[in-house]
Amino acid sequence: MPNLSRRTIIKAFGAGLAIPAIGHAENFRGGKDTVFPFGVASGDPAEDGFVVWTRLGTLPLIYGIAPDLPQKVPVYWEISEDESMHSIVQEGQTYAAAISGYSVHVEIQGLKPGRPYWYRFRAQGNQSGIGRSRTFPISGQAISSLRVAVASCAHWEMGWYSAYRHLANEYPNIVLFLGDYIYEHNAPPARQGLTVRSYGASEATDLEGYRWRYGLQKTDPDLQKAHAVAPWLPIWDDHEIEDDYSGVWPSSPEESAEAFRRRRLAAWQAWYENMPVRKNVRIADGGMRIYRRIKFGDLAIIDLMDGRQYRSRQPCPVPPKYGDGRIISESCSDFHDARRTFLGVEQERWLYDGFRDHSAVWTILAQDLKVAPLRFPSSGGYNYWTDTWDGFPLARDRLTQALANYGPPNPIIFSGDYHSFFASNIRARPYDEKAPVVASEILGTSITSLGPPYEAIQKVLPENPDIRFFDSRKRGYVIADFTRQAMTAKLMSIADARDAQSEVSLTRTFTVESGRKGFINSS
């Protein structure tokens, strides 16, 4: 149970949590005086529907749930063809229960393909705000454009969520969220002077602790706006459970295998409760299978990947720590062990078998960790950071060879985790200038989390010629516009994450032409 007090609860929520209007299209009426303080969301769109989500609660939040609500609460939902909710096409009733954190997931079916819809909820005499979602076009239907927003890494304490507000104002068709929606830990002592607000709780290790953090973050009006503007396709990274864990190996040496198993199950449960995802991500014994494939007409196939759950331990660990990322020499014997995996055997097979059948104009790989190699010169050769694909080089070779051999059309990789902007070309063989480029990677910076030292990485870029751009000093998001001719990615930066009213600006633009691998220009 998180270490909470009434003082920290009140301080965490502060005053004035009424939710402002969401753009010109969404009339958001949630707030501290309703049972909808966490907003609404939609996700996992299909040709005939999508998931609509909300979570009931009252403020101030106690231990991540609403203790003054009944154990089971009727919730009514409506789907409309217009933003004023006058053309209701579907409606129904479900229940929010204490056992599931009062979360609501309704899987809508039977709608028209390729168009927007609006939705809302009612419960306990209260009405939620209105969210906008959309159905995807029919698979194979000729589609001219798709706008994708990419976001990741939103530490509550390290900044305000103005990046989410500006992302919403871009009106994307979908939002790819690539992990670290919450942080299980508080800002370290060295960064306490940089925080703008507090989690008001100790590190999350159980269901109540994780629920608390999701609940607190979801009271943020800018995050609510980003959820209400478009359907999300979320995956996780490490901080939804524990920093730098790897598969079944925790990063903390004091944590037993059984304790970490229980922690993973609790964190997965909280993630499911708070994400607009389908029920089929839940599998037997409390497990989750979040890798999945979604088609957007004939324009794009989106492969959502899980880079944490199935992978081998960190390479060449120093016992008793087996799940902690660090920089080590290329002489590490694990780097040459072909049995080591990043995605797990089943997910690899699913991904590469899918490459054989991809027929859309664009192949989008949405995953959590940097694929492009980044080497650091040392006296004995090169060093690598072990927590990304750099720690699993032979697994990365299998990925790049699958891209080269099976030839899915126009692969674009979106990544997160590194709290930096990167734009990189991915070759079939790293650092071999004669090897073909098989994909381009856009790594989006964080919403608020601080990045690695800029000068240290900038200094080694000459040793990494396929990295076309890097900047760890900026917070923000990515907007990628896909047409039949090209993909254009805009790296968007906010001026200051510590300013709640921070403005946004364009940092750099990168373009990939259809039928031509690699970035053709930047501006």
JSON list of C-alpha atoms in Angstrom, two decimals, residues 76-255:
[
{"chain": "A", "resi": 76, "resn": "TYR", "atom": "CA", "xyz": [-24.55, 3.92, -19.42]},
{"chain": "A", "resi": 77, "resn": "TRP", "atom": "CA", "xyz": [-22.77, 4.65, -22.69]},
{"chain": "A", "resi": 78, "resn": "GLU", "atom": "CA", "xyz": [-23.74, 6.32, -25.96]},
{"chain": "A", "resi": 79, "resn": "ILE", "atom": "CA", "xyz": [-22.20, 6.44, -29.45]},
{"chain": "A", "resi": 80, "resn": "SER", "atom": "CA", "xyz": [-23.13, 9.27, -31.81]},
{"chain": "A", "resi": 81, "resn": "GLU", "atom": "CA", "xyz": [-22.42, 10.22, -35.40]},
{"chain": "A", "resi": 82, "resn": "ASP", "atom": "CA", "xyz": [-22.13, 13.88, -34.45]},
{"chain": "A", "resi": 83, "resn": "GLU", "atom": "CA", "xyz": [-20.17, 15.82, -31.86]},
{"chain": "A", "resi": 84, "resn": "SER", "atom": "CA", "xyz": [-23.29, 17.29, -30.25]},
{"chain": "A", "resi": 85, "resn": "MET", "atom": "CA", "xyz": [-24.51, 13.74, -29.44]},
{"chain": "A", "resi": 86, "resn": "HIS", "atom": "CA", "xyz": [-27.82, 14.29, -31.26]},
{"chain": "A", "resi": 87, "resn": "SER", "atom": "CA", "xyz": [-27.44, 11.32, -33.65]},
{"chain": "A", "resi": 88, "resn": "ILE", "atom": "CA", "xyz": [-27.13, 8.39, -31.26]},
{"chain": "A", "resi": 89, "resn": "VAL", "atom": "CA", "xyz": [-26.50, 5.16, -33.18]},
{"chain": "A", "resi": 90, "resn": "GLN", "atom": "CA", "xyz": [-25.74, 2.84, -30.25]},
{"chain": "A", "resi": 91, "resn": "GLU", "atom": "CA", "xyz": [-26.26, 2.89, -26.50]},
{"chain": "A", "resi": 92, "resn": "GLY", "atom": "CA", "xyz": [-26.12, 0.41, -23.68]},
{"chain": "A", "resi": 93, "resn": "GLN", "atom": "CA", "xyz": [-25.37, -0.36, -20.06]},
{"chain": "A", "resi": 94, "resn": "THR", "atom": "CA", "xyz": [-22.42, -1.99, -18.36]},
{"chain": "A", "resi": 95, "resn": "TYR", "atom": "CA", "xyz": [-21.02, -2.00, -14.83]},
{"chain": "A", "resi": 96, "resn": "ALA", "atom": "CA", "xyz": [-18.00, -0.52, -13.09]},
{"chain": "A", "resi": 97, "resn": "ALA", "atom": "CA", "xyz": [-16.86, -2.73, -10.23]},
{"chain": "A", "resi": 98, "resn": "ALA", "atom": "CA", "xyz": [-14.47, -2.21, -7.35]},
{"chain": "A", "resi": 99, "resn": "ILE", "atom": "CA", "xyz": [-12.64, -5.44, -8.23]},
{"chain": "A", "resi": 100, "resn": "SER", "atom": "CA", "xyz": [-11.53, -3.85, -11.52]},
{"chain": "A", "resi": 101, "resn": "GLY", "atom": "CA", "xyz": [-10.75, -0.43, -10.07]},
{"chain": "A", "resi": 102, "resn": "TYR", "atom": "CA", "xyz": [-14.11, 0.91, -11.31]},
{"chain": "A", "resi": 103, "resn": "SER", "atom": "CA", "xyz": [-12.77, 0.87, -14.87]},
{"chain": "A", "resi": 104, "resn": "VAL", "atom": "CA", "xyz": [-15.10, 0.43, -17.83]},
{"chain": "A", "resi": 105, "resn": "HIS", "atom": "CA", "xyz": [-14.17, -1.13, -21.17]},
{"chain": "A", "resi": 106, "resn": "VAL", "atom": "CA", "xyz": [-16.91, -1.36, -23.81]},
{"chain": "A", "resi": 107, "resn": "GLU", "atom": "CA", "xyz": [-16.02, -2.95, -27.16]},
{"chain": "A", "resi": 108, "resn": "ILE", "atom": "CA", "xyz": [-18.20, -1.23, -29.75]},
{"chain": "A", "resi": 109, "resn": "GLN", "atom": "CA", "xyz": [-19.12, -3.17, -32.90]},
{"chain": "A", "resi": 110, "resn": "GLY", "atom": "CA", "xyz": [-21.40, -2.73, -35.90]},
{"chain": "A", "resi": 111, "resn": "LEU", "atom": "CA", "xyz": [-20.43, 0.82, -36.87]},
{"chain": "A", "resi": 112, "resn": "LYS", "atom": "CA", "xyz": [-19.66, 2.16, -40.34]},
{"chain": "A", "resi": 113, "resn": "PRO", "atom": "CA", "xyz": [-16.00, 1.87, -41.39]},
{"chain": "A", "resi": 114, "resn": "GLY", "atom": "CA", "xyz": [-13.63, 4.77, -41.92]},
{"chain": "A", "resi": 115, "resn": "ARG", "atom": "CA", "xyz": [-15.36, 7.61, -40.09]},
{"chain": "A", "resi": 116, "resn": "PRO", "atom": "CA", "xyz": [-15.35, 9.50, -36.76]},
{"chain": "A", "resi": 117, "resn": "TYR", "atom": "CA", "xyz": [-17.77, 8.85, -33.91]},
{"chain": "A", "resi": 118, "resn": "TRP", "atom": "CA", "xyz": [-18.34, 10.52, -30.54]},
{"chain": "A", "resi": 119, "resn": "TYR", "atom": "CA", "xyz": [-19.09, 8.88, -27.21]},
{"chain": "A", "resi": 120, "resn": "ARG", "atom": "CA", "xyz": [-19.91, 9.62, -23.57]},
{"chain": "A", "resi": 121, "resn": "PHE", "atom": "CA", "xyz": [-20.92, 7.91, -20.31]},
{"chain": "A", "resi": 122, "resn": "ARG", "atom": "CA", "xyz": [-23.47, 8.48, -17.55]},
{"chain": "A", "resi": 123, "resn": "ALA", "atom": "CA", "xyz": [-23.40, 7.16, -13.97]},
{"chain": "A", "resi": 124, "resn": "GLN", "atom": "CA", "xyz": [-24.62, 8.17, -10.53]},
{"chain": "A", "resi": 125, "resn": "GLY", "atom": "CA", "xyz": [-26.51, 11.13, -11.98]},
{"chain": "A", "resi": 126, "resn": "ASN", "atom": "CA", "xyz": [-23.35, 12.45, -13.64]},
{"chain": "A", "resi": 127, "resn": "GLN", "atom": "CA", "xyz": [-22.38, 12.74, -17.28]},
{"chain": "A", "resi": 128, "resn": "SER", "atom": "CA", "xyz": [-18.85, 12.38, -18.59]},
{"chain": "A", "resi": 129, "resn": "GLY", "atom": "CA", "xyz": [-17.15, 14.55, -21.13]},
{"chain": "A", "resi": 130, "resn": "ILE", "atom": "CA", "xyz": [-17.48, 13.73, -24.81]},
{"chain": "A", "resi": 131, "resn": "GLY", "atom": "CA", "xyz": [-14.68, 11.90, -26.57]},
{"chain": "A", "resi": 132, "resn": "ARG", "atom": "CA", "xyz": [-14.02, 11.43, -30.25]},
{"chain": "A", "resi": 133, "resn": "SER", "atom": "CA", "xyz": [-12.96, 8.13, -31.79]},
{"chain": "A", "resi": 134, "resn": "ARG", "atom": "CA", "xyz": [-13.00, 6.61, -35.26]},
{"chain": "A", "resi": 135, "resn": "THR", "atom": "CA", "xyz": [-13.40, 3.36, -37.07]},
{"chain": "A", "resi": 136, "resn": "PHE", "atom": "CA", "xyz": [-10.64, 2.29, -39.43]},
{"chain": "A", "resi": 137, "resn": "PRO", "atom": "CA", "xyz": [-11.21, 1.86, -43.17]},
{"chain": "A", "resi": 138, "resn": "ILE", "atom": "CA", "xyz": [-11.90, -1.58, -44.59]},
{"chain": "A", "resi": 139, "resn": "SER", "atom": "CA", "xyz": [-8.73, -3.61, -45.08]},
{"chain": "A", "resi": 140, "resn": "GLY", "atom": "CA", "xyz": [-7.51, -3.16, -48.65]},
{"chain": "A", "resi": 141, "resn": "GLN", "atom": "CA", "xyz": [-9.55, -0.01, -49.29]},
{"chain": "A", "resi": 142, "resn": "ALA", "atom": "CA", "xyz": [-7.52, 2.69, -51.05]},
{"chain": "A", "resi": 143, "resn": "ILE", "atom": "CA", "xyz": [-6.75, 5.41, -48.50]},
{"chain": "A", "resi": 144, "resn": "SER", "atom": "CA", "xyz": [-4.92, 8.66, -49.19]},
{"chain": "A", "resi": 145, "resn": "SER", "atom": "CA", "xyz": [-3.64, 9.76, -45.77]},
{"chain": "A", "resi": 146, "resn": "LEU", "atom": "CA", "xyz": [-3.10, 8.92, -42.11]},
{"chain": "A", "resi": 147, "resn": "ARG", "atom": "CA", "xyz": [-1.92, 11.20, -39.31]},
{"chain": "A", "resi": 148, "resn": "VAL", "atom": "CA", "xyz": [-0.19, 9.49, -36.39]},
{"chain": "A", "resi": 149, "resn": "ALA", "atom": "CA", "xyz": [0.89, 11.07, -33.09]},
{"chain": "A", "resi": 150, "resn": "VAL", "atom": "CA", "xyz": [3.69, 9.36, -31.15]},
{"chain": "A", "resi": 151, "resn": "ALA", "atom": "CA", "xyz": [4.28, 9.89, -27.42]},
{"chain": "A", "resi": 152, "resn": "SER", "atom": "CA", "xyz": [6.03, 8.25, -24.47]},
{"chain": "A", "resi": 153, "resn": "CYS", "atom": "CA", "xyz": [7.59, 8.74, -21.04]},
{"chain": "A", "resi": 154, "resn": "ALA", "atom": "CA", "xyz": [5.42, 11.03, -18.92]},
{"chain": "A", "resi": 155, "resn": "HIS", "atom": "CA", "xyz": [6.85, 11.41, -15.41]},
{"chain": "A", "resi": 156, "resn": "TRP", "atom": "CA", "xyz": [4.22, 13.22, -13.32]},
{"chain": "A", "resi": 157, "resn": "GLU", "atom": "CA", "xyz": [6.73, 15.02, -11.13]},
{"chain": "A", "resi": 158, "resn": "MET", "atom": "CA", "xyz": [9.19, 16.18, -13.79]},
{"chain": "A", "resi": 159, "resn": "GLY", "atom": "CA", "xyz": [6.89, 18.53, -15.68]},
{"chain": "A", "resi": 160, "resn": "TRP", "atom": "CA", "xyz": [3.44, 19.63, -16.75]},
{"chain": "A", "resi": 161, "resn": "TYR", "atom": "CA", "xyz": [1.68, 17.82, -19.56]},
{"chain": "A", "resi": 162, "resn": "SER", "atom": "CA", "xyz": [1.47, 20.72, -22.01]},
{"chain": "A", "resi": 163, "resn": "ALA", "atom": "CA", "xyz": [2.92, 18.41, -24.69]},
{"chain": "A", "resi": 164, "resn": "TYR", "atom": "CA", "xyz": [-0.28, 16.36, -24.50]},
{"chain": "A", "resi": 165, "resn": "ARG", "atom": "CA", "xyz": [-2.35, 19.52, -25.01]},
{"chain": "A", "resi": 166, "resn": "HIS", "atom": "CA", "xyz": [-0.43, 20.47, -28.13]},
{"chain": "A", "resi": 167, "resn": "LEU", "atom": "CA", "xyz": [-0.55, 16.87, -29.39]},
{"chain": "A", "resi": 168, "resn": "ALA", "atom": "CA", "xyz": [-4.35, 16.96, -29.12]},
{"chain": "A", "resi": 169, "resn": "ASN", "atom": "CA", "xyz": [-4.45, 20.21, -31.08]},
{"chain": "A", "resi": 170, "resn": "GLU", "atom": "CA", "xyz": [-2.79, 18.39, -34.00]},
{"chain": "A", "resi": 171, "resn": "TYR", "atom": "CA", "xyz": [-5.96, 16.26, -34.36]},
{"chain": "A", "resi": 172, "resn": "PRO", "atom": "CA", "xyz": [-4.24, 12.96, -35.18]},
{"chain": "A", "resi": 173, "resn": "ASN", "atom": "CA", "xyz": [-6.19, 9.98, -36.50]},
{"chain": "A", "resi": 174, "resn": "ILE", "atom": "CA", "xyz": [-4.51, 7.76, -33.90]},
{"chain": "A", "resi": 175, "resn": "VAL", "atom": "CA", "xyz": [-2.07, 8.11, -31.02]},
{"chain": "A", "resi": 176, "resn": "LEU", "atom": "CA", "xyz": [0.73, 5.57, -30.61]},
{"chain": "A", "resi": 177, "resn": "PHE", "atom": "CA", "xyz": [1.78, 5.55, -26.96]},
{"chain": "A", "resi": 178, "resn": "LEU", "atom": "CA", "xyz": [5.07, 3.69, -26.65]},
{"chain": "A", "resi": 179, "resn": "GLY", "atom": "CA", "xyz": [5.48, 3.15, -22.94]},
{"chain": "A", "resi": 180, "resn": "ASP", "atom": "CA", "xyz": [6.16, 4.73, -19.54]},
{"chain": "A", "resi": 181, "resn": "TYR", "atom": "CA", "xyz": [2.64, 6.10, -19.18]},
{"chain": "A", "resi": 182, "resn": "ILE", "atom": "CA", "xyz": [3.35, 6.22, -15.45]},
{"chain": "A", "resi": 183, "resn": "TYR", "atom": "CA", "xyz": [6.54, 5.98, -13.40]},
{"chain": "A", "resi": 184, "resn": "GLU", "atom": "CA", "xyz": [6.53, 3.53, -10.55]},
{"chain": "A", "resi": 185, "resn": "HIS", "atom": "CA", "xyz": [9.10, 5.54, -8.61]},
{"chain": "A", "resi": 186, "resn": "ASN", "atom": "CA", "xyz": [9.41, 9.13, -7.47]},
{"chain": "A", "resi": 187, "resn": "ALA", "atom": "CA", "xyz": [12.04, 11.55, -8.73]},
{"chain": "A", "resi": 188, "resn": "PRO", "atom": "CA", "xyz": [15.45, 10.70, -7.21]},
{"chain": "A", "resi": 189, "resn": "PRO", "atom": "CA", "xyz": [16.85, 13.07, -4.58]},
{"chain": "A", "resi": 190, "resn": "ALA", "atom": "CA", "xyz": [19.23, 14.66, -7.08]},
{"chain": "A", "resi": 191, "resn": "ARG", "atom": "CA", "xyz": [16.26, 15.82, -9.16]},
{"chain": "A", "resi": 192, "resn": "GLN", "atom": "CA", "xyz": [13.87, 16.86, -6.40]},
{"chain": "A", "resi": 193, "resn": "GLY", "atom": "CA", "xyz": [14.73, 20.50, -7.04]},
{"chain": "A", "resi": 194, "resn": "LEU", "atom": "CA", "xyz": [13.48, 20.13, -10.62]},
{"chain": "A", "resi": 195, "resn": "THR", "atom": "CA", "xyz": [10.03, 18.73, -9.84]},
{"chain": "A", "resi": 196, "resn": "VAL", "atom": "CA", "xyz": [6.81, 20.70, -10.35]},
{"chain": "A", "resi": 197, "resn": "ARG", "atom": "CA", "xyz": [4.45, 18.41, -8.40]},
{"chain": "A", "resi": 198, "resn": "SER", "atom": "CA", "xyz": [4.51, 15.26, -6.30]},
{"chain": "A", "resi": 199, "resn": "TYR", "atom": "CA", "xyz": [3.17, 11.75, -6.59]},
{"chain": "A", "resi": 200, "resn": "GLY", "atom": "CA", "xyz": [2.51, 11.96, -2.85]},
{"chain": "A", "resi": 201, "resn": "ALA", "atom": "CA", "xyz": [3.17, 8.23, -2.41]},
{"chain": "A", "resi": 202, "resn": "SER", "atom": "CA", "xyz": [6.02, 5.77, -2.04]},
{"chain": "A", "resi": 203, "resn": "GLU", "atom": "CA", "xyz": [7.15, 3.57, -4.94]},
{"chain": "A", "resi": 204, "resn": "ALA", "atom": "CA", "xyz": [4.38, 1.45, -6.43]},
{"chain": "A", "resi": 205, "resn": "THR", "atom": "CA", "xyz": [4.85, -2.28, -5.86]},
{"chain": "A", "resi": 206, "resn": "ASP", "atom": "CA", "xyz": [1.27, -3.54, -5.52]},
{"chain": "A", "resi": 207, "resn": "LEU", "atom": "CA", "xyz": [-2.10, -3.05, -7.21]},
{"chain": "A", "resi": 208, "resn": "GLU", "atom": "CA", "xyz": [-3.17, -0.19, -4.95]},
{"chain": "A", "resi": 209, "resn": "GLY", "atom": "CA", "xyz": [0.08, 1.64, -5.57]},
{"chain": "A", "resi": 210, "resn": "TYR", "atom": "CA", "xyz": [-0.14, 1.34, -9.35]},
{"chain": "A", "resi": 211, "resn": "ARG", "atom": "CA", "xyz": [-3.82, 2.31, -9.34]},
{"chain": "A", "resi": 212, "resn": "TRP", "atom": "CA", "xyz": [-2.95, 5.42, -7.36]},
{"chain": "A", "resi": 213, "resn": "ARG", "atom": "CA", "xyz": [-0.42, 6.57, -9.95]},
{"chain": "A", "resi": 214, "resn": "TYR", "atom": "CA", "xyz": [-2.69, 5.99, -12.92]},
{"chain": "A", "resi": 215, "resn": "GLY", "atom": "CA", "xyz": [-5.52, 7.74, -11.13]},
{"chain": "A", "resi": 216, "resn": "LEU", "atom": "CA", "xyz": [-3.42, 10.74, -10.22]},
{"chain": "A", "resi": 217, "resn": "GLN", "atom": "CA", "xyz": [-2.05, 11.17, -13.73]},
{"chain": "A", "resi": 218, "resn": "LYS", "atom": "CA", "xyz": [-5.46, 10.81, -15.33]},
{"chain": "A", "resi": 219, "resn": "THR", "atom": "CA", "xyz": [-6.75, 13.85, -13.45]},
{"chain": "A", "resi": 220, "resn": "ASP", "atom": "CA", "xyz": [-4.47, 15.99, -15.62]},
{"chain": "A", "resi": 221, "resn": "PRO", "atom": "CA", "xyz": [-6.62, 18.03, -18.06]},
{"chain": "A", "resi": 222, "resn": "ASP", "atom": "CA", "xyz": [-4.05, 18.00, -20.86]},
{"chain": "A", "resi": 223, "resn": "LEU", "atom": "CA", "xyz": [-3.72, 14.22, -20.74]},
{"chain": "A", "resi": 224, "resn": "GLN", "atom": "CA", "xyz": [-7.52, 13.94, -20.74]},
{"chain": "A", "resi": 225, "resn": "LYS", "atom": "CA", "xyz": [-7.65, 16.16, -23.81]},
{"chain": "A", "resi": 226, "resn": "ALA", "atom": "CA", "xyz": [-5.16, 13.93, -25.66]},
{"chain": "A", "resi": 227, "resn": "HIS", "atom": "CA", "xyz": [-7.21, 10.84, -24.82]},
{"chain": "A", "resi": 228, "resn": "ALA", "atom": "CA", "xyz": [-10.49, 12.43, -25.87]},
{"chain": "A", "resi": 229, "resn": "VAL", "atom": "CA", "xyz": [-9.33, 13.65, -29.27]},
{"chain": "A", "resi": 230, "resn": "ALA", "atom": "CA", "xyz": [-8.49, 10.31, -30.96]},
{"chain": "A", "resi": 231, "resn": "PRO", "atom": "CA", "xyz": [-8.21, 6.56, -30.34]},
{"chain": "A", "resi": 232, "resn": "TRP", "atom": "CA", "xyz": [-4.97, 5.36, -28.73]},
{"chain": "A", "resi": 233, "resn": "LEU", "atom": "CA", "xyz": [-2.86, 2.29, -29.47]},
{"chain": "A", "resi": 234, "resn": "PRO", "atom": "CA", "xyz": [-0.82, 1.88, -26.27]},
{"chain": "A", "resi": 235, "resn": "ILE", "atom": "CA", "xyz": [1.99, -0.48, -25.35]},
{"chain": "A", "resi": 236, "resn": "TRP", "atom": "CA", "xyz": [4.16, -0.51, -22.23]},
{"chain": "A", "resi": 237, "resn": "ASP", "atom": "CA", "xyz": [7.86, -0.15, -21.47]},
{"chain": "A", "resi": 238, "resn": "ASP", "atom": "CA", "xyz": [9.53, -0.71, -18.09]},
{"chain": "A", "resi": 239, "resn": "HIS", "atom": "CA", "xyz": [8.20, 1.96, -15.71]},
{"chain": "A", "resi": 240, "resn": "GLU", "atom": "CA", "xyz": [4.69, 0.55, -15.82]},
{"chain": "A", "resi": 241, "resn": "ILE", "atom": "CA", "xyz": [6.31, -2.15, -13.65]},
{"chain": "A", "resi": 242, "resn": "GLU", "atom": "CA", "xyz": [9.93, -1.43, -12.64]},
{"chain": "A", "resi": 243, "resn": "ASP", "atom": "CA", "xyz": [12.85, 0.52, -14.07]},
{"chain": "A", "resi": 244, "resn": "ASP", "atom": "CA", "xyz": [15.00, -1.50, -16.51]},
{"chain": "A", "resi": 245, "resn": "TYR", "atom": "CA", "xyz": [13.53, -4.90, -15.69]},
{"chain": "A", "resi": 246, "resn": "SER", "atom": "CA", "xyz": [14.14, -7.57, -18.32]},
{"chain": "A", "resi": 247, "resn": "GLY", "atom": "CA", "xyz": [11.65, -10.40, -18.79]},
{"chain": "A", "resi": 248, "resn": "VAL", "atom": "CA", "xyz": [11.28, -12.18, -15.46]},
{"chain": "A", "resi": 249, "resn": "TRP", "atom": "CA", "xyz": [14.40, -10.52, -14.03]},
{"chain": "A", "resi": 250, "resn": "PRO", "atom": "CA", "xyz": [13.86, -7.51, -11.75]},
{"chain": "A", "resi": 251, "resn": "SER", "atom": "CA", "xyz": [16.37, -4.70, -11.57]},
{"chain": "A", "resi": 252, "resn": "SER", "atom": "CA", "xyz": [16.41, -4.78, -7.78]},
{"chain": "A", "resi": 253, "resn": "PRO", "atom": "CA", "xyz": [18.67, -7.48, -6.28]},
{"chain": "A", "resi": 254, "resn": "GLU", "atom": "CA", "xyz": [16.57, -7.51, -3.12]},
{"chain": "A", "resi": 255, "resn": "GLU", "atom": "CA", "xyz": [13.46, -8.58, -5.03]}
]
